[in-house]
Backbone as a ProteinNet text record, in pm:
[ID]
protein_1_A
[PRIMARY]
MGLTKEGEDFMEEWVDVEPAGRPFNTQDLDPATQRPFNASVNSGAIMSAGVVASGFSTDTSWRDIVDQVRKKWVDLCGGNDSDVGFSDGTFESEKSTAYNNFAIAYNLKGRRGLPRNVDLHKMLDVYLGCCSVEITTEALSVAAATLANGGVCPITEKQVFPSHVVRSV
[TERTIARY]
1134.5	1187.7	1073.2	955.8	831.3	808	852.5	841.2	961.9	1089.5	1205.6	1164.2	1110.8	1099.5	962.1	846.6	762.6	671.9	738.3	685.2	558.3	549.6	456.1	339.5	294.6	144.7	129.6	188.2	162.8	140.4	239.1	235.7	138.1	77.9	-73.9	-175.2	-171.9	-288	-331.3	-227.6	-262.9	-251.2	-183.7	-155.8	-164.7	-262.8	-301.6	-188.8	-188.4	-87.8	-155.7	-256.4	-349.3	-306.2	-345.8	-304.6	-449.5	-419.2	-508.1	-604.6	-521.2	-604.6	-648	-623.9	-695.4	-555.6	-604.9	-485.6	-402.9	-273.3	-159.2	-220.9	-330.9	-369.2	-512.4	-579.9	-722.6	-748.6	-851.7	-886.3	-940.3	-986.7	-1040.2	-960.1	-1026.1	-981.5	-1063.3	-967.2	-1073.5	-1183.8	-1261.7	-1424	-1452.4	-1386.1	-1423.6	-1345.4	-1168.8	-1082.2	-1055.8	-1105.3	-1051.6	-902.9	-842.2	-679.3	-655.9	-549.3	-507.1	-474.3	-481.1	-474.9	-333.9	-233.5	-81.2	-37.2	111.6	231	246.7	202	245.8	147.1	46.1	-52.1	-32.3	-60.3	-60.6	-108.4	-236.9	-263.3	-193.7	-160.1	-53.3	59.1	146.7	248.6	238.1	119.8	104.3	91.1	21.1	-2	118.3	191.5	323.5	422.6	412.2	483	443.3	311.1	238.7	288.7	279.8	348	486.1	570	743.8	739.4	678.7	640.2	591	491.6	427.7	532.9	637.7	741.5	848.2	825.4	929.2	865.4	919.3	870.3	800.7	689.2	628.9	669.6	799.5	872.4	993	1002.5	1081.1	1041.3	1097	1074.5	1039.6	956.5	925.9	1071.1	1152.2	1301.2	1371.3	1364.1	1475	1419.2	1303.8	1238.2	1299.8	1267.3	1298.6	1472.3	1537	1680.5	1720.9	1647.6	1672.7	1629.6	1536.1	1498.9	1592.5	1678.2	1752.7	1894.8	1926.8	2050.7	2032.3	1879	1911.3	1911.5	1851.3	1924.2	2019.5	2133.2	2255	2324.8	2266.5	2286.5	2292.5	2135.7	2088.8	2231.2	2239.3	2322.9	2475.4	2503.3	2678.2	2731	2674.1	2729.9	2800.4	2788.4	2853.1	2702.4	2749.5	2652	2600.7	2713.5	2697.2	2592.2	2571.9	2501.2	2318.9	2297.3	2164.3	2136.3	2053.7	2035.6	1897.3	1856.3	1710.3	1719.9	1583	1570.8	1457	1478.6	1413.1	1284.1	1371.6	1245.2	1150.2	1202.6	1099.6	1012.1	1033.9	944.8	845.1	909.4	810.1	722.6	768.3	671.5	554.7	606.8	535	403.3	476.2	357.5	258.1	327.4	208.5	98.7	153.1	41.6	2.5	6	-62.6	-180.8	-275.8	-405.5	-478.3	-473.3	-539.4	-429.9	-325.2	-275.6	-323.4	-353.8	-414.1	-532.8	-645.9	-753.8	-763.4	-642.4	-621.9	-589.2	-519.7	-497.2	-587.7	-677.5	-796.5	-877.1	-895.9	-976.6	-939.8	-805.1	-752.4	-792.3	-772.6	-760.9	-958.7	-1019	-1164.5	-1212.5	-1165.2	-1207.6	-1139.9	-1013	-948.4	-889.4	-819	-750.6	-633.3	-508.6	-406	-315.4	-186.1	-109.3	-76.1	-122.1	-73.2	-124.4	-229.2	-275.5	-183.1	-76.1	32.7	-24.2	21.1	-14.5	-32.9	-173.1	-182.7	-89	-58.4	75.1	177.4	262.4	317.9	367.6	281.5	267.9	285.4	208.5	201.2	387.5	427.6	533.8	637.4	617.2	723.2	717.9	594.6	573.7	610	583.4	645.6	801.7	857.6	998.2	1032.7	964.4	1050.8	1051.7	929.9	933.6	1053.5	1110.9	1192.3	1353.7	1365.9	1506.3	1551.9	1680.5	1717.4	1839.5	1828.9	1921.4	2037.5	2133.6	2196.4	2150.4	2153.4	2131.7	2232.5	2333.1	2412.5	2420.9	2383.9	2363.7	2215.8	2115.1	2000.8	2001.2	2104.9	2134.9	2197.3	2282.6	2325.3	2218.7	2112.1	2002.8	1913.9	1903	1858.3	1900.9	2046.3	2140.7	2140.2	2135.7	2134	1990.2	1895.7	1745.3	1755.6	1832.8	1832.5	1908.1	1996.7	2101	2058	1914.1	1872.6	1888.4	1903.5	1915.9	2066.8	2140.1	2270.5	2357.3	2418	2457.8	2585.3	2631	2734.2	2876.1	2839.6	2957.1	3019.3	2914.3	2954.9	2965.8	2883.2	2854.2	2794.9	2711.4	2620.2	2498.8	2446.1	2308.9	2217.8	2140.2	2053.9	1925.3	1873.9	1727.4	1773.8	1676.7	1670.9	1598.9	1653.2	1593.4	1474.1	1401.1	1261.8	1158.9	1243.4	1180.4	1194.1	1303.5	1293.3	1189.8	1202.5	1135.9	981.5	931.5	794.6	784.4	874.4	876.5	845.2
-83.6	68.2	133.6	91.2	179.6	213.8	115.8	129.4	237.6	193.1	307.1	424.8	438.9	570.4	636.8	577.2	627.6	621.1	495	480.3	353.8	316.1	216.1	276.2	425.5	460.3	482	518.5	532.4	437.1	336.8	209.9	145.9	133.7	49	133.2	262.2	319.2	262.6	196.8	163.5	1.5	-46.3	-188.9	-287	-381.2	-429.9	-509.9	-600.3	-641.3	-814.4	-803.4	-947.6	-1066.9	-1190.7	-1297.6	-1293.5	-1302.3	-1316.3	-1442	-1582.3	-1693.3	-1725	-1628.3	-1631.8	-1672.2	-1709.7	-1726.2	-1603.9	-1600.7	-1465.5	-1345.1	-1405.8	-1315.2	-1300.9	-1317.6	-1269.5	-1105.5	-1092.3	-932.5	-909.8	-1002.3	-963.6	-863	-749.7	-626.2	-655.7	-640.2	-622.1	-553.8	-601.5	-504	-424.7	-423.5	-278.9	-153.8	-185.2	-93.2	-69.1	-166	-170.6	-161.4	-223.5	-226.9	-362	-414.4	-534	-588.9	-729.6	-793.4	-771.5	-804.2	-810.4	-773.1	-748.6	-711.8	-851.6	-950.4	-1082.3	-1134.1	-1062.8	-1115.6	-998.4	-1006.2	-917.3	-807.5	-804.5	-642.9	-560.8	-641.8	-569.4	-554.6	-628.2	-585.2	-499	-494.8	-367.6	-227.9	-260.4	-137.9	-109.1	-158.8	-112.2	-57.4	-117.8	-62.1	95.3	132.8	245.2	332.6	295.2	360.7	422.5	310.5	330	436.3	400.3	503.3	644.7	650.1	800.4	891.2	819.6	887.4	958.1	925.3	998.9	1110.1	1223.9	1305.7	1239.1	1313.9	1269.2	1245.4	1321.6	1311.5	1192.9	1116.6	996.9	891	807.6	732.1	607.2	530.9	388.4	286.3	321.7	263.6	318.7	425	492.3	449.7	441.8	375.7	232.4	155.8	16.4	29.7	100.5	76.3	118.8	215.7	246.1	99.1	40.1	-90.4	-206.6	-185.8	-298.2	-228.5	-132.4	-72.5	-120.1	-123.2	-147.5	-327.1	-379.9	-520.7	-569.1	-454.1	-494	-476.4	-362.7	-334.6	-482.7	-515.6	-656.8	-771.8	-790	-899.2	-870.7	-788.4	-766.4	-652.8	-561.8	-480.5	-522.1	-613.8	-690.7	-645.7	-531	-490.3	-574.5	-686.4	-779.2	-917.2	-900.6	-1035.4	-957.7	-847.9	-812.8	-735	-811	-732.1	-713	-652.2	-647.7	-723.2	-776.8	-833.1	-796.2	-695.9	-637.9	-739.1	-874.1	-967.1	-1038.1	-1049.4	-1065.2	-979.6	-827.5	-723.2	-684.2	-712.4	-728.5	-839.9	-955.5	-1095.4	-1077.4	-991.3	-1007.7	-879.8	-794.3	-684.4	-731.5	-815.6	-833.7	-952.2	-1001.2	-1118	-1079.7	-912.1	-895.7	-827	-919.6	-870.3	-869.2	-979.6	-978.7	-871.2	-861	-738	-584.8	-577.5	-485.2	-469.6	-566.4	-599.4	-529	-582.3	-571	-425.9	-369.2	-235	-142.1	-161.4	-95.4	-87.1	-198	-241.2	-173.3	-141.5	-76.8	67.4	102.7	280.5	323.4	219.6	254.3	248.1	132.4	130.5	208	213.9	273.9	391.6	417.4	510.2	484.3	550.3	520.8	609.7	581.1	680.5	775.7	893.8	1043.3	1064.6	992.5	975.4	933.5	819.4	785.7	739.2	742.9	718.1	568.3	495.6	386.1	292.9	334.8	239.7	247	377.9	388.8	266.2	292	163.5	32.7	-1.6	-124.5	-159.6	-57.5	-66.8	-82.8	-54.6	-35.6	-171.4	-235.1	-371	-450.4	-455.6	-557.5	-549.7	-452.3	-393.1	-474.7	-457.5	-519.1	-688.1	-718.9	-892.8	-902.5	-813	-850.9	-848.3	-819.7	-803.2	-946.3	-971.8	-1076	-1074.6	-1207.7	-1219.7	-1339.7	-1390.7	-1496.1	-1575.1	-1682.3	-1788.7	-1736.3	-1707.2	-1685.7	-1546.9	-1459.8	-1326.3	-1316.9	-1391.2	-1407.7	-1450.9	-1551.2	-1609.3	-1486	-1374.9	-1281.7	-1196	-1143.5	-1081	-1158.5	-1279.9	-1348.5	-1306.3	-1342.5	-1320.9	-1167.5	-1097	-945.4	-933.8	-981.4	-963	-1058.1	-1162.8	-1213.4	-1153.7	-1061.1	-985.3	-854.4	-828.1	-708.9	-606.5	-631.5	-528.7	-490.9	-576.6	-548.6	-644.5	-593.9	-695	-768.1	-901.8	-962.9	-962	-910.2	-883.3	-745.4	-658.1	-499.4	-443.3	-509.6	-459.9	-336.8	-297.8	-174.4	-197.4	-105.5	-107.1	-76.8	-157.8	-145.8	-92.9	-152.6	-139	-128.1	-17.4	-40.5	-169.1	-189.3	-308.3	-348.9	-228.2	-213.7	-254.6	-202.1	-201.2	-370	-441.5	-576.7	-664.9	-588.3	-697.2	-680	-578.9	-539.7	-623.5	-628.8	-711.8	-870.4
-642.4	-660	-681.8	-661.7	-647.6	-478.1	-418.2	-247.5	-219.1	-298.1	-242.1	-282.5	-393.6	-470.3	-357.7	-388.8	-371.9	-205.6	-148	-14.4	-14.8	132.5	145.8	141.2	176.7	168.7	46.6	-48.2	-205.2	-249.5	-248.9	-331.8	-261.2	-134.8	-119.5	-147.7	-205.3	-245.2	-368.6	-457.6	-585.7	-590.8	-505.1	-485.1	-346.1	-371.1	-216.1	-191.7	-84.7	-21.6	57.6	-8	18.2	-54	-9.6	-139.7	-210.3	-364.8	-419.7	-423.7	-399.9	-434.8	-560	-682.1	-798.6	-893	-1036.2	-1152.2	-1157.7	-1197.3	-1205.2	-1274.1	-1397.1	-1515.1	-1517.5	-1386.5	-1364.4	-1380.8	-1396.2	-1429.8	-1299.3	-1195	-1094.3	-1013	-931.9	-838.4	-702.3	-579.8	-480.5	-482.2	-487.5	-472.5	-401	-267.1	-177.1	-226.6	-281	-303.1	-476.4	-530.7	-685.4	-721.9	-593.6	-637.5	-677.4	-751.6	-746.8	-619.3	-617.1	-462.2	-452.1	-518.1	-467.3	-591.4	-582.1	-704.2	-746.7	-714	-771.6	-873.5	-888.6	-1011.2	-1125.6	-1217.6	-1357.9	-1337.4	-1284.1	-1263.2	-1149.1	-1039.9	-946.6	-1012.4	-1061.7	-1165	-1279.4	-1346.3	-1409.7	-1360.3	-1234.2	-1155.3	-1095.2	-1060.4	-984.2	-1111.2	-1233.2	-1322.2	-1370.5	-1330	-1339.3	-1264.2	-1109.8	-1038.6	-1055	-1088	-1123.7	-1255.5	-1344.4	-1461.3	-1413.8	-1322.9	-1297.8	-1219.6	-1172.2	-1072.9	-1169.7	-1303.3	-1376.3	-1486.9	-1552.7	-1608	-1733.2	-1758.1	-1866.3	-2021.4	-2025.4	-2141.8	-2127.3	-1999	-1991.3	-2069.9	-2182.3	-2284.4	-2175.3	-2217.1	-2138.6	-2122	-2252.7	-2265.9	-2150.9	-2120.9	-2055.4	-1884.4	-1872.5	-1777.9	-1727.4	-1803.1	-1842	-1831.6	-1869.3	-1832.8	-1701.5	-1629.7	-1465.8	-1413.6	-1460.3	-1368.7	-1398.3	-1554.6	-1559.1	-1475.1	-1473.4	-1372.4	-1231.6	-1176.7	-1053.9	-1012.2	-1147.1	-1173.5	-1151.3	-1241.2	-1201.4	-1098.6	-1006	-867.9	-770.4	-808.6	-716.5	-761.5	-868.8	-928	-934.5	-843.5	-809.3	-892.1	-978.5	-1040.9	-1173.4	-1220.6	-1387.5	-1472.2	-1578.1	-1657.3	-1725.7	-1793.3	-1917.3	-1816.4	-1701.2	-1662.6	-1697.7	-1724.4	-1744.9	-1812	-1936.5	-2054.7	-2089.4	-2197.6	-2243.6	-2381	-2399.2	-2559.8	-2604.7	-2704.2	-2796.1	-2874.8	-2907.9	-2949.3	-2859.9	-2737.9	-2668.4	-2593	-2597.7	-2600	-2714.1	-2796.5	-2935.6	-2924.7	-2900.5	-2891.2	-2773.7	-2676.3	-2555.6	-2585.5	-2658.9	-2676.8	-2796	-2882.4	-3004.4	-2964.4	-2833.6	-2764.8	-2637.2	-2587.5	-2467	-2466.9	-2539.5	-2506.1	-2375.6	-2319.3	-2195.6	-2088.1	-2089.3	-2048.2	-2082.8	-2197	-2236.2	-2169.7	-2182.7	-2103.5	-1921.8	-1902.7	-1753.9	-1742	-1808.2	-1813.1	-1828.5	-1907.5	-1951.7	-1797	-1763.4	-1622.6	-1526.2	-1510.2	-1417.4	-1401	-1527.3	-1525.3	-1528.3	-1568.3	-1576.5	-1435.7	-1379.8	-1224.2	-1125.6	-1128	-1014.6	-1046.7	-1184.5	-1246.4	-1213.4	-1258.2	-1290	-1236.1	-1124.2	-1046.9	-1166.3	-1095.5	-1158.4	-1278.7	-1328.2	-1468.5	-1561.8	-1527	-1625.2	-1749.5	-1871.4	-1955.4	-1968.3	-2023.9	-2040.5	-2087.9	-2210.8	-2317.5	-2241.8	-2200.4	-2147.7	-2024.5	-1961.8	-1820.2	-1873.6	-1986.5	-2024	-2121.6	-2144.8	-2246.3	-2138.8	-2015.7	-1886.5	-1838	-1838	-1782	-1863.8	-1982.7	-2076.5	-2113.7	-2116.6	-2094.8	-1961.6	-1854.2	-1741.1	-1753.6	-1836.5	-1857.9	-1945.7	-2037.7	-2127.4	-2099.1	-1933.3	-1900.3	-1911.4	-1926.5	-1913.8	-1803.5	-1754.1	-1622.4	-1618.4	-1642	-1618.7	-1459.8	-1452.9	-1330.6	-1237.9	-1280.4	-1162.4	-1091.3	-1204.9	-1146.1	-1085.3	-1069.6	-1018.6	-870	-891.7	-728.8	-650.2	-707.2	-622.6	-604.8	-678.7	-637.2	-544.5	-540.7	-423.7	-278.5	-293.1	-148.8	-165.6	-215.2	-194.7	-120	-163.3	-102.6	81	33.5	198.2	285.8	211.1	310	323.9	333.3	375.1	263	143.7	62	17.4	120.8	66.8	-21.1	-146.9	-209.3	-184.9	-161.4	-85.3	-155.7	-283.4	-373.9	-338	-382.4	-361.1	-266.3	-136.6	-17.8	-64.9	-163.5	-147.7	-118.7	-28.6	-8	-141	-203.8	-314.5	-287.1	-165.5	-117.3	30.1	82.3	243.6	268.6	402.5	461.9	501.5	521.6	549.8	393.4	276.1	163.8	140.5	187.8	163.8	251.8	358.2	452.1	376.2	340.3	291.3	194.5	87.7	-52.3	3.3
[MASK]
+++++++++++++++++++++++++++++++++++++++++++++++++++++++++++++++++++++++++++++++++++++++++++++++++++++++++++++++++++++++++++++++++++++++++++++++++++++++++++++++++++++++++

């Protein structure tokens, strides 16, 4: 979503695309740029959530942003809204034990800053909210097929993401 909405240049300003070779929950950042190594480590996923959140107005709630993410998953998964849900219980559990993620977020803010000065707590709520999206395995297989099909859902034939975005991901 960040690549589609913001473009590669803006996204790469905040998250690098290099292999990390480190544990997913490391607080290490690229020493030269102070960016997360990539979006597949927690720091990169948190910063990516910040990029996405920063593209919404400041009065848009984290829940509304996460619902937009959930709706994109619905499109990826073939358009059946009942296949993609949200777990409040998972969100509350994740948030109550997110000490390392809070440390990562403060580290990002202190070293690099945050995209468009997005609120750190909103960024984390968006990240944790994305971690709380629930998808059936069948729907997830359709999402994989959509990505393998250049961003076109094989069920709906809808272009969910542009092919150049899928290639970059």
